[in-house]
Amino acid sequence: MTCKNEKIAVIGAGSWGTALAIVLADNEHEVHLWGHKKEQIEEINRSHTNKKYLPDIQLSESIIGYDSLEMAMNGINNIVLAVPTKAIREVLGKIAKFQTKPITIIHVSKGIEPDTLLRISEMIKEEFPNDLLQDIVVLSGPSHAEEVSLRHPTTVTVSSENEDAAKHVQDLFMNQNFRVYTNSDIIGVEIGGALKNIIALAAGISDGLGYGDNAKAALITRGLAEIARLGTKMGANPLTFLGLSGIGDLIVTCTSVHSRNWRAGNMLGKGMKLNEVLENMGMVVEGVRTTKAAHQLAKKYDVQMPIANALYSVLFNEFNPKEAVDSLMGRLKTHENEDLTNLLND
């Protein structure tokens, strides 16, 4: 049963944060939507729109915009953290300065921090005072903001170390358009959501080169093997990668024009340089930072990740995209099910 009439702060007024605010407002919650741009917040409160991120979408009047974090957090027990991975520490540090009671943090970003190699839930534990942190819940799955905001059928997964917290978040979001499952494997859910962005960049490059559906299907399939290979080494349940936050999110991110990572890869495949692509996008492309982290994780755990490593060479070593894709096709022969056999025998 969906719970109603709670006050919930959504921290991050981009497309995904705004789409989730719509879901929560549909479930009769009072939503405080925080963004750092005053003009954007004034538009949300005046016109009930957020045209830069979700054109032609009318927002509920129960979504109230704030450009002050402290005011947005007033009377809040649950926050939805919908800022880019690189901004998480800064935002949590600001909240911790004025927060006086424990809160549940529902994070919906998908990434891994380079160098520290921490998952987002680990970053939250490290950055936010333990006495102010009630629970951490991750929400992930195949869910483009553009479609969620139109109330198209969408299904996601929530995961937490506390099963009751996951079930409560399930109740907060669940409705006839937005179906929510629970999964106890928080490592697998976070790894699947983060690493699929890498494969989507590669799929976009392949499409930009004009290589077609056969090549993209191969990248998706072998990309899933890489995700499961690394994720399992990190402690995830391999079956998680066959679910919504694994293959489900991977398919939608690699095949949809809504996907920032696919679009960025597509531009790279057509010959644009990385700095040009990022400037053209105007929004954060999480897969770029995550590629660096995955390259580091592959070394740390001694895991073979040829797609991630080839993409790393393209993004950070100016390797030619066509040569990178062609090199993947020229790798040494092996048995297709070797990865699956090894995972099941671990």
CSV table of C-alpha atoms in Angstrom, one decimal:
chain,number,residue,atom,x,y,z
A,1,MET,CA,0.0,0.0,0.0
A,2,THR,CA,1.4,3.4,-1.0
A,3,CYS,CA,1.9,5.7,1.9
A,4,LYS,CA,0.8,9.4,1.6
A,5,ASN,CA,1.2,12.8,3.1
A,6,GLU,CA,4.9,12.8,3.9
A,7,LYS,CA,7.2,15.7,3.5
A,8,ILE,CA,10.1,14.6,1.2
A,9,ALA,CA,13.0,16.7,0.0
A,10,VAL,CA,14.4,16.0,-3.5
A,11,ILE,CA,17.9,17.4,-3.6
A,12,GLY,CA,18.7,18.1,-7.3
A,13,ALA,CA,16.3,19.8,-9.7
A,14,GLY,CA,17.6,18.2,-12.9
A,15,SER,CA,15.6,15.9,-15.1
A,16,TRP,CA,15.7,12.9,-12.9
A,17,GLY,CA,15.1,14.7,-9.6
A,18,THR,CA,12.2,16.5,-11.1
A,19,ALA,CA,10.7,13.3,-12.6
A,20,LEU,CA,10.9,11.6,-9.2
A,21,ALA,CA,9.3,14.7,-7.6
A,22,ILE,CA,6.4,14.2,-10.0
A,23,VAL,CA,6.0,10.5,-8.8
A,24,LEU,CA,6.1,11.6,-5.2
A,25,ALA,CA,3.6,14.4,-5.8
A,26,ASP,CA,1.3,11.9,-7.6
A,27,ASN,CA,1.4,9.9,-4.4
A,28,GLU,CA,0.1,12.9,-2.4
A,29,HIS,CA,3.4,13.8,-0.7
A,30,GLU,CA,4.5,17.4,-0.2
A,31,VAL,CA,7.8,17.7,-2.1
A,32,HIS,CA,10.5,20.2,-1.5
A,33,LEU,CA,12.6,20.3,-4.7
A,34,TRP,CA,16.0,21.9,-4.2
A,35,GLY,CA,18.2,23.4,-7.0
A,36,HIS,CA,21.1,25.8,-6.8
A,37,LYS,CA,19.9,28.1,-9.6
A,38,LYS,CA,17.5,30.8,-8.3
A,39,GLU,CA,15.9,31.5,-11.7
A,40,GLN,CA,15.1,27.8,-12.1
A,41,ILE,CA,13.5,27.6,-8.7
A,42,GLU,CA,11.5,30.8,-9.4
A,43,GLU,CA,10.2,29.2,-12.6
A,44,ILE,CA,9.1,26.0,-10.7
A,45,ASN,CA,7.2,28.0,-8.1
A,46,ARG,CA,5.7,30.6,-10.5
A,47,SER,CA,4.9,28.5,-13.6
A,48,HIS,CA,5.1,25.0,-12.2
A,49,THR,CA,7.5,24.0,-15.0
A,50,ASN,CA,11.2,23.1,-15.4
A,51,LYS,CA,11.6,23.7,-19.1
A,52,LYS,CA,15.3,23.3,-19.3
A,53,TYR,CA,15.2,19.7,-18.2
A,54,LEU,CA,11.6,18.5,-18.8
A,55,PRO,CA,10.0,20.7,-21.5
A,56,ASP,CA,6.2,20.7,-21.8
A,57,ILE,CA,5.7,19.0,-18.4
A,58,GLN,CA,3.4,20.6,-15.9
A,59,LEU,CA,4.4,20.2,-12.3
A,60,SER,CA,2.0,19.7,-9.4
A,61,GLU,CA,1.6,22.7,-7.1
A,62,SER,CA,2.5,20.4,-4.2
A,63,ILE,CA,6.1,20.5,-5.6
A,64,ILE,CA,7.7,23.5,-3.9
A,65,GLY,CA,11.0,24.8,-5.2
A,66,TYR,CA,13.8,25.9,-2.9
A,67,ASP,CA,17.3,27.4,-3.6
A,68,SER,CA,18.1,27.2,0.1
A,69,LEU,CA,19.2,23.7,1.3
A,70,GLU,CA,18.3,24.5,4.9
A,71,MET,CA,14.8,25.7,4.1
A,72,ALA,CA,14.2,22.7,1.8
A,73,MET,CA,15.2,20.3,4.6
A,74,ASN,CA,12.8,21.9,7.1
A,75,GLY,CA,10.6,19.1,8.7
A,76,ILE,CA,12.0,16.4,6.5
A,77,ASN,CA,12.7,12.8,7.4
A,78,ASN,CA,13.6,11.4,3.9
A,79,ILE,CA,15.6,13.0,1.2
A,80,VAL,CA,16.1,11.9,-2.4
A,81,LEU,CA,19.7,12.6,-3.4
A,82,ALA,CA,19.6,13.3,-7.1
A,83,VAL,CA,22.8,15.3,-7.7
A,84,PRO,CA,25.7,14.1,-9.9
A,85,THR,CA,28.3,11.9,-8.2
A,86,LYS,CA,30.9,14.6,-8.2
A,87,ALA,CA,28.6,16.9,-6.2
A,88,ILE,CA,27.5,14.4,-3.5
A,89,ARG,CA,30.2,15.2,-0.9
A,90,GLU,CA,29.7,18.9,-1.2
A,91,VAL,CA,25.9,18.8,-0.9
A,92,LEU,CA,26.0,16.3,2.1
A,93,GLY,CA,28.6,18.4,3.8
A,94,LYS,CA,26.4,21.5,3.6
A,95,ILE,CA,23.3,19.5,4.9
A,96,ALA,CA,25.3,18.1,7.8
A,97,LYS,CA,26.1,21.6,9.1
A,98,PHE,CA,22.5,22.4,10.0
A,99,GLN,CA,20.8,19.0,10.2
A,100,THR,CA,19.9,18.1,13.8
A,101,LYS,CA,17.9,14.8,13.5
A,102,PRO,CA,18.5,11.5,11.7
A,103,ILE,CA,17.3,11.2,8.1
A,104,THR,CA,17.0,8.5,5.5
A,105,ILE,CA,19.0,9.2,2.3
A,106,ILE,CA,17.5,7.7,-0.9
A,107,HIS,CA,20.2,8.1,-3.5
A,108,VAL,CA,19.3,7.8,-7.2
A,109,SER,CA,22.6,8.8,-8.9
A,110,LYS,CA,24.6,6.1,-10.7
A,111,GLY,CA,28.4,6.3,-10.5
A,112,ILE,CA,31.6,5.3,-8.7
A,113,GLU,CA,34.0,7.8,-7.4
A,114,PRO,CA,37.4,7.7,-9.2
A,115,ASP,CA,40.5,7.2,-7.1
A,116,THR,CA,38.7,6.3,-3.8
A,117,LEU,CA,36.7,3.7,-5.8
A,118,LEU,CA,33.8,4.1,-3.5
A,119,ARG,CA,30.2,3.3,-4.3
A,120,ILE,CA,27.7,6.1,-3.6
A,121,SER,CA,26.4,4.5,-0.4
A,122,GLU,CA,30.0,4.2,0.8
A,123,MET,CA,30.5,7.9,0.0
A,124,ILE,CA,27.4,8.8,2.0
A,125,LYS,CA,28.6,6.8,5.0
A,126,GLU,CA,32.0,8.5,4.8
A,127,GLU,CA,30.7,12.0,4.3
A,128,PHE,CA,27.6,12.2,6.5
A,129,PRO,CA,27.7,12.0,10.3
A,130,ASN,CA,26.7,8.6,11.6
A,131,ASP,CA,24.4,10.1,14.3
A,132,LEU,CA,22.4,11.9,11.6
A,133,LEU,CA,22.1,9.0,9.2
A,134,GLN,CA,19.1,6.8,9.8
A,135,ASP,CA,19.3,4.6,6.7
A,136,ILE,CA,20.6,4.6,3.1
A,137,VAL,CA,18.4,3.3,0.3
A,138,VAL,CA,19.4,3.1,-3.4
A,139,LEU,CA,16.8,3.4,-6.2
A,140,SER,CA,17.9,2.2,-9.6
A,141,GLY,CA,16.7,0.6,-12.7
A,142,PRO,CA,15.6,1.3,-16.4
A,143,SER,CA,14.0,4.7,-15.9
A,144,HIS,CA,14.5,7.6,-18.2
A,145,ALA,CA,13.2,10.8,-16.7
A,146,GLU,CA,11.5,11.9,-19.9
A,147,GLU,CA,9.2,8.8,-19.8
A,148,VAL,CA,8.7,8.9,-16.0
A,149,SER,CA,7.5,12.5,-16.2
A,150,LEU,CA,5.0,11.4,-18.8
A,151,ARG,CA,3.8,8.7,-16.4
A,152,HIS,CA,4.7,6.0,-18.9
A,153,PRO,CA,5.0,2.5,-17.2
A,154,THR,CA,8.3,2.2,-15.4
A,155,THR,CA,9.8,-0.4,-13.0
A,156,VAL,CA,12.7,0.1,-10.7
A,157,THR,CA,14.5,-1.6,-7.7
A,158,VAL,CA,15.2,-0.2,-4.2
A,159,SER,CA,17.9,-1.7,-2.0
A,160,SER,CA,19.2,-1.1,1.5
A,161,GLU,CA,21.0,-2.9,4.3
A,162,ASN,CA,17.8,-2.4,6.2
A,163,GLU,CA,14.9,-4.3,4.6
A,164,ASP,CA,12.3,-2.2,6.4
A,165,ALA,CA,13.8,1.0,5.0
A,166,ALA,CA,13.7,-0.4,1.5
A,167,LYS,CA,10.1,-1.4,1.9
A,168,HIS,CA,9.2,2.1,3.2
A,169,VAL,CA,10.8,3.7,0.2
A,170,GLN,CA,9.0,1.2,-2.0
A,171,ASP,CA,5.7,2.4,-0.5
A,172,LEU,CA,6.7,6.1,-0.9
A,173,PHE,CA,7.2,5.7,-4.7
A,174,MET,CA,4.9,2.8,-5.8
A,175,ASN,CA,1.9,3.7,-7.9
A,176,GLN,CA,0.1,2.4,-11.0
A,177,ASN,CA,2.7,3.9,-13.3
A,178,PHE,CA,5.8,3.4,-11.2
A,179,ARG,CA,6.3,-0.1,-10.0
A,180,VAL,CA,9.0,-0.7,-7.3
A,181,TYR,CA,10.7,-4.0,-6.4
A,182,THR,CA,13.0,-4.6,-3.5
A,183,ASN,CA,16.5,-6.3,-3.6
A,184,SER,CA,18.8,-6.9,-0.7
A,185,ASP,CA,22.0,-6.8,-2.8
A,186,ILE,CA,22.9,-3.1,-2.5
A,187,ILE,CA,26.4,-3.7,-4.0
A,188,GLY,CA,25.0,-5.4,-7.1
A,189,VAL,CA,22.3,-2.7,-7.6
A,190,GLU,CA,24.9,0.1,-7.3
A,191,ILE,CA,27.5,-1.6,-9.5
A,192,GLY,CA,24.9,-2.4,-12.2
A,193,GLY,CA,23.6,1.1,-12.3
A,194,ALA,CA,27.0,2.7,-12.5
A,195,LEU,CA,28.8,0.4,-15.0
A,196,LYS,CA,26.0,0.3,-17.5
A,197,ASN,CA,26.8,3.9,-18.4
A,198,ILE,CA,30.2,2.7,-19.6
A,199,ILE,CA,28.7,0.2,-21.9
A,200,ALA,CA,26.2,2.8,-23.1
A,201,LEU,CA,29.1,5.1,-24.1
A,202,ALA,CA,30.6,2.2,-26.1
A,203,ALA,CA,27.3,1.4,-27.7
A,204,GLY,CA,26.9,5.0,-28.7
A,205,ILE,CA,30.4,5.0,-30.3
A,206,SER,CA,29.5,1.9,-32.2
A,207,ASP,CA,26.3,3.5,-33.5
A,208,GLY,CA,28.2,6.7,-34.3
A,209,LEU,CA,30.6,4.6,-36.4
A,210,GLY,CA,27.6,3.1,-38.3
A,211,TYR,CA,28.3,-0.4,-37.1
A,212,GLY,CA,24.6,-1.3,-36.6
A,213,ASP,CA,22.6,-3.6,-34.4
A,214,ASN,CA,24.8,-6.7,-34.5
A,215,ALA,CA,27.7,-4.9,-33.0
A,216,LYS,CA,25.6,-3.1,-30.4
A,217,ALA,CA,24.0,-6.4,-29.3
A,218,ALA,CA,27.5,-7.9,-28.9
A,219,LEU,CA,28.6,-4.9,-26.8
A,220,ILE,CA,25.5,-5.1,-24.6
A,221,THR,CA,25.9,-8.9,-24.1
A,222,ARG,CA,29.7,-8.8,-23.4
A,223,GLY,CA,29.3,-5.6,-21.4
A,224,LEU,CA,26.9,-7.4,-19.1
A,225,ALA,CA,29.6,-10.1,-18.6
A,226,GLU,CA,32.1,-7.5,-17.6
A,227,ILE,CA,29.7,-5.9,-15.2
A,228,ALA,CA,28.9,-9.2,-13.6
A,229,ARG,CA,32.6,-10.2,-13.5
A,230,LEU,CA,33.7,-7.1,-11.6
A,231,GLY,CA,30.5,-6.9,-9.4
A,232,THR,CA,30.8,-10.4,-8.2
A,233,LYS,CA,34.4,-9.9,-7.3
A,234,MET,CA,33.3,-6.9,-5.2
A,235,GLY,CA,30.7,-9.0,-3.3
A,236,ALA,CA,27.5,-8.7,-5.4
A,237,ASN,CA,25.1,-11.5,-6.1
A,238,PRO,CA,25.6,-12.4,-9.8
A,239,LEU,CA,21.8,-12.9,-10.2
A,240,THR,CA,21.3,-9.2,-9.5
A,241,PHE,CA,22.8,-8.4,-12.9
A,242,LEU,CA,20.0,-10.4,-14.6
A,243,GLY,CA,17.4,-8.0,-13.0
A,244,LEU,CA,16.2,-4.5,-13.4
A,245,SER,CA,19.3,-2.8,-12.2
A,246,GLY,CA,21.5,-5.0,-14.3
A,247,ILE,CA,20.4,-6.1,-17.8
A,248,GLY,CA,17.2,-3.9,-17.6
A,249,ASP,CA,19.1,-0.7,-17.1
A,250,LEU,CA,21.8,-1.8,-19.5
A,251,ILE,CA,19.3,-2.3,-22.3
A,252,VAL,CA,17.5,1.0,-22.0
A,253,THR,CA,20.7,3.0,-21.6
A,254,CYS,CA,22.4,1.5,-24.6
A,255,THR,CA,19.4,1.7,-27.0
A,256,SER,CA,17.5,5.0,-26.2
A,257,VAL,CA,18.0,8.5,-27.6
A,258,HIS,CA,17.1,9.7,-24.1
A,259,SER,CA,20.3,8.3,-22.8
A,260,ARG,CA,23.0,10.9,-22.1
A,261,ASN,CA,25.7,8.3,-22.2
A,262,TRP,CA,24.6,6.8,-25.5
A,263,ARG,CA,24.3,10.3,-27.0
A,264,ALA,CA,27.8,11.3,-25.8
A,265,GLY,CA,29.2,8.0,-27.2
A,266,ASN,CA,27.4,8.6,-30.5
A,267,MET,CA,29.1,12.0,-30.9
A,268,LEU,CA,32.5,10.5,-30.1
A,269,GLY,CA,31.9,7.8,-32.8
A,270,LYS,CA,31.1,10.6,-35.3
A,271,GLY,CA,34.5,12.2,-34.7
A,272,MET,CA,33.9,14.8,-31.9
A,273,LYS,CA,36.5,15.3,-29.2
A,274,LEU,CA,35.5,14.5,-25.6
A,275,ASN,CA,35.6,18.2,-24.4
A,276,GLU,CA,33.4,19.2,-27.4
A,277,VAL,CA,30.9,16.4,-26.5
A,278,LEU,CA,30.7,17.4,-22.9
A,279,GLU,CA,30.2,21.1,-23.8
A,280,ASN,CA,27.6,20.1,-26.3
A,281,MET,CA,25.7,17.9,-23.9
A,282,GLY,CA,25.3,20.6,-21.2
A,283,MET,CA,24.5,18.0,-18.6
A,284,VAL,CA,26.7,15.6,-16.6
A,285,VAL,CA,27.7,12.4,-18.4
A,286,GLU,CA,28.3,10.0,-15.5
A,287,GLY,CA,29.8,7.3,-17.7
A,288,VAL,CA,33.0,9.4,-18.3
A,289,ARG,CA,34.0,9.5,-14.6
A,290,THR,CA,32.8,6.0,-14.1
A,291,THR,CA,35.0,4.7,-16.9
A,292,LYS,CA,38.1,6.0,-15.0
A,293,ALA,CA,36.9,4.3,-11.8
A,294,ALA,CA,36.2,1.0,-13.6
A,295,HIS,CA,39.6,1.0,-15.2
A,296,GLN,CA,41.1,1.4,-11.7
A,297,LEU,CA,38.8,-1.2,-10.2
A,298,ALA,CA,39.7,-3.7,-12.9
A,299,LYS,CA,43.4,-3.4,-11.9
A,300,LYS,CA,42.5,-3.5,-8.2
A,301,TYR,CA,40.5,-6.7,-8.4
A,302,ASP,CA,42.5,-8.2,-11.3
A,303,VAL,CA,39.4,-8.5,-13.5
A,304,GLN,CA,39.4,-8.6,-17.3
A,305,MET,CA,37.3,-5.6,-18.6
A,306,PRO,CA,38.2,-5.2,-22.3
A,307,ILE,CA,35.3,-2.9,-23.2
A,308,ALA,CA,35.9,-0.6,-20.2
A,309,ASN,CA,39.6,-0.5,-20.9
A,310,ALA,CA,39.1,0.2,-24.6
A,311,LEU,CA,36.7,3.1,-23.7
A,312,TYR,CA,39.2,4.4,-21.2
A,313,SER,CA,41.8,4.6,-24.0
A,314,VAL,CA,39.4,6.6,-26.2
A,315,LEU,CA,38.3,9.0,-23.4
A,316,PHE,CA,41.6,9.6,-21.7
A,317,ASN,CA,44.4,8.6,-24.1
A,318,GLU,CA,43.0,9.9,-27.3
A,319,PHE,CA,42.7,6.5,-28.9
A,320,ASN,CA,40.8,6.3,-32.2
A,321,PRO,CA,37.2,5.1,-31.5
A,322,LYS,CA,37.2,2.9,-34.6
A,323,GLU,CA,40.4,1.3,-33.8
A,324,ALA,CA,39.2,0.7,-30.2
A,325,VAL,CA,36.0,-1.1,-31.4
A,326,ASP,CA,38.0,-3.1,-34.0
A,327,SER,CA,40.5,-4.2,-31.4
A,328,LEU,CA,37.7,-5.7,-29.3
A,329,MET,CA,36.6,-7.8,-32.3
A,330,GLY,CA,40.2,-9.0,-32.7
A,331,ARG,CA,40.7,-10.3,-29.2
A,332,LEU,CA,41.9,-13.9,-28.5
A,333,LYS,CA,39.2,-16.5,-28.9
A,334,THR,CA,37.5,-17.9,-25.7
A,335,HIS,CA,34.4,-19.8,-24.7
A,336,GLU,CA,31.3,-17.7,-24.4
A,337,ASN,CA,30.1,-19.3,-21.1
A,338,GLU,CA,33.5,-19.2,-19.4
A,339,ASP,CA,32.5,-16.2,-17.4
A,340,LEU,CA,29.2,-17.7,-16.3
A,341,THR,CA,30.8,-20.9,-15.3
A,342,ASN,CA,33.4,-19.1,-13.2
A,343,LEU,CA,30.8,-17.0,-11.5
A,344,LEU,CA,28.6,-19.9,-10.6
A,345,ASN,CA,31.6,-21.9,-9.3
A,346,ASP,CA,32.8,-19.1,-7.0
